CSV table of C-alpha atoms in Angstrom, one decimal:
chain,number,residue,atom,x,y,z
A,1257,MET,CA,40.3,41.5,-57.1
A,1258,LYS,CA,36.9,40.0,-56.1
A,1259,THR,CA,37.3,37.2,-58.4
A,1260,ALA,CA,40.7,36.4,-57.1
A,1261,ALA,CA,39.6,36.3,-53.5
A,1262,VAL,CA,36.7,34.0,-54.4
A,1263,VAL,CA,38.8,31.6,-56.6
A,1264,LEU,CA,41.5,31.9,-53.7
A,1265,ALA,CA,38.7,30.7,-50.8
A,1266,LEU,CA,37.3,28.0,-53.2
A,1267,ILE,CA,40.8,26.4,-53.3
A,1268,ALA,CA,41.5,26.7,-49.6
A,1269,GLY,CA,38.1,25.1,-48.8
A,1270,SER,CA,39.1,22.2,-51.3
A,1271,PHE,CA,41.8,21.2,-49.0
A,1272,THR,CA,39.5,20.6,-45.9
A,1273,GLN,CA,38.6,17.2,-45.3
A,1274,ALA,CA,34.7,16.4,-45.6
A,1275,ALA,CA,32.9,15.7,-42.3
A,1276,ALA,CA,30.4,13.3,-43.5
A,1277,GLN,CA,28.1,11.4,-40.9
A,1278,GLN,CA,29.8,8.1,-40.0
A,1279,LEU,CA,28.0,4.7,-39.3
A,1280,PRO,CA,27.6,4.1,-35.6
A,1281,PRO,CA,29.9,1.2,-34.1
A,1282,VAL,CA,29.0,-2.2,-34.3
A,1283,GLY,CA,26.9,-3.1,-31.2
A,1284,GLY,CA,27.3,0.7,-30.1
A,1285,PRO,CA,24.7,3.3,-29.5
A,1286,TYR,CA,22.4,3.9,-32.6
A,1287,PRO,CA,21.0,7.1,-33.3
A,1288,PRO,CA,16.9,7.1,-32.6
A,1289,PRO,CA,14.7,6.4,-35.2
A,1290,PHE,CA,13.4,9.0,-37.5
A,1291,THR,CA,9.5,9.5,-36.2
A,1292,GLU,CA,11.3,9.7,-32.4
A,1293,THR,CA,13.0,13.1,-33.7
A,1294,LEU,CA,10.1,14.8,-34.8
A,1295,SER,CA,8.7,17.8,-33.1
A,1296,ASN,CA,5.2,17.3,-33.9
A,1297,ASN,CA,4.8,13.9,-31.6
A,1298,VAL,CA,1.5,13.4,-30.2
A,1299,PRO,CA,1.4,11.8,-26.7
A,1300,LEU,CA,-1.4,9.6,-27.4
A,1301,ALA,CA,-1.7,5.8,-27.7
A,1302,PHE,CA,-4.3,3.6,-28.9
A,1303,GLY,CA,-6.2,2.1,-25.8
A,1304,MET,CA,-5.8,4.8,-23.5
A,1305,ASP,CA,-9.2,6.2,-21.6
A,1306,ALA,CA,-10.4,9.5,-21.7
A,1307,ASP,CA,-8.5,10.4,-18.5
A,1308,ASP,CA,-5.3,9.2,-19.6
A,1309,ALA,CA,-5.8,11.1,-22.7
A,1310,ALA,CA,-6.4,14.4,-21.2
A,1311,ARG,CA,-3.6,13.9,-19.1
A,1312,ALA,CA,-1.3,13.1,-21.8
A,1313,LEU,CA,-2.2,16.4,-23.8
A,1314,GLY,CA,-2.6,18.4,-20.5
A,1315,VAL,CA,-6.0,19.8,-21.7
A,1316,PRO,CA,-9.6,19.0,-20.8
A,1317,LEU,CA,-11.8,17.1,-23.1
A,1318,ASN,CA,-15.1,18.5,-24.3
A,1319,TYR,CA,-17.8,16.1,-25.0
A,1320,VAL,CA,-19.2,16.3,-28.6
A,1321,ARG,CA,-21.6,13.5,-29.1
A,1322,GLY,CA,-22.0,9.8,-28.8
A,1323,ARG,CA,-23.2,7.3,-26.3
A,1324,PRO,CA,-21.4,6.5,-23.1
A,1325,GLY,CA,-18.4,4.9,-24.0
A,1326,ASP,CA,-18.5,5.4,-27.7
A,1327,GLU,CA,-18.0,9.2,-27.4
A,1328,ILE,CA,-16.3,11.8,-29.5
A,1329,PHE,CA,-14.3,14.2,-27.5
A,1330,LEU,CA,-12.5,17.5,-28.6
A,1331,ALA,CA,-9.5,19.0,-27.3
A,1332,PHE,CA,-8.4,22.5,-27.6
A,1333,ARG,CA,-4.4,22.5,-28.0
A,1334,ASN,CA,-2.5,25.8,-27.5
A,1335,VAL,CA,0.1,25.2,-30.0
A,1336,GLY,CA,1.5,29.0,-29.5
A,1337,GLY,CA,1.5,32.0,-32.1
A,1338,SER,CA,2.2,35.4,-31.7
A,1339,GLY,CA,1.9,37.0,-28.5
A,1340,LEU,CA,-1.2,38.9,-29.8
A,1341,PHE,CA,-3.0,36.0,-31.2
A,1342,TYR,CA,-2.8,32.5,-30.1
A,1343,LYS,CA,-3.2,29.8,-32.3
A,1344,LYS,CA,-5.6,26.8,-30.7
A,1345,ASP,CA,-5.8,23.4,-32.9
A,1346,ARG,CA,-8.5,21.3,-32.2
A,1347,LEU,CA,-7.9,17.6,-31.9
A,1348,TYR,CA,-10.9,15.1,-32.1
A,1349,LEU,CA,-10.7,12.2,-30.3
A,1350,GLN,CA,-12.8,9.0,-30.9
A,1351,PHE,CA,-13.2,6.4,-28.1
A,1352,ARG,CA,-15.1,3.0,-28.5
A,1353,LYS,CA,-15.8,0.9,-25.5
A,1354,GLY,CA,-14.2,3.6,-23.6
A,1355,ARG,CA,-10.9,3.0,-25.0
A,1356,LEU,CA,-9.0,5.5,-27.7
A,1357,ALA,CA,-9.8,4.2,-31.1
A,1358,GLY,CA,-8.6,7.4,-33.2
A,1359,TRP,CA,-7.8,11.1,-33.4
A,1360,LYS,CA,-7.7,13.6,-35.9
A,1361,GLY,CA,-6.5,17.1,-35.8
A,1362,ASP,CA,-8.6,20.1,-37.4
A,1363,TRP,CA,-6.5,22.8,-38.8
A,1364,GLY,CA,-9.9,24.3,-40.5
A,1365,HIS,CA,-9.9,28.1,-41.1
A,1366,ASN,CA,-10.6,30.7,-38.5
A,1367,TRP,CA,-14.2,31.8,-38.3
A,1368,MET,CA,-13.0,35.4,-37.3
A,1369,TRP,CA,-11.3,35.9,-40.4
A,1370,GLN,CA,-14.2,35.2,-42.9
């Protein structure tokens, strides 16, 4: 009885049309590029100053080291977590001549669990 139901469901499913994604119309609206659909976009751009970077990230920047204009800052980004344990990722920002030259995320081990 079960096999007959499965066979009937497969036969009925074969009669429906496939709903494949169609190409966009010529000259019409195009879907956004893949990189714009990612959920982990960082709102940073090369050439920002420290104030713009802090505003874009929504967190204050903490000085790590370096001479004025050529500093390394650290931003603690709250990326959620459970209600009991919040997860904060570290983001290091390298500035050269007062402008953002690069950044690197640090997802190292939490020192509390060692």
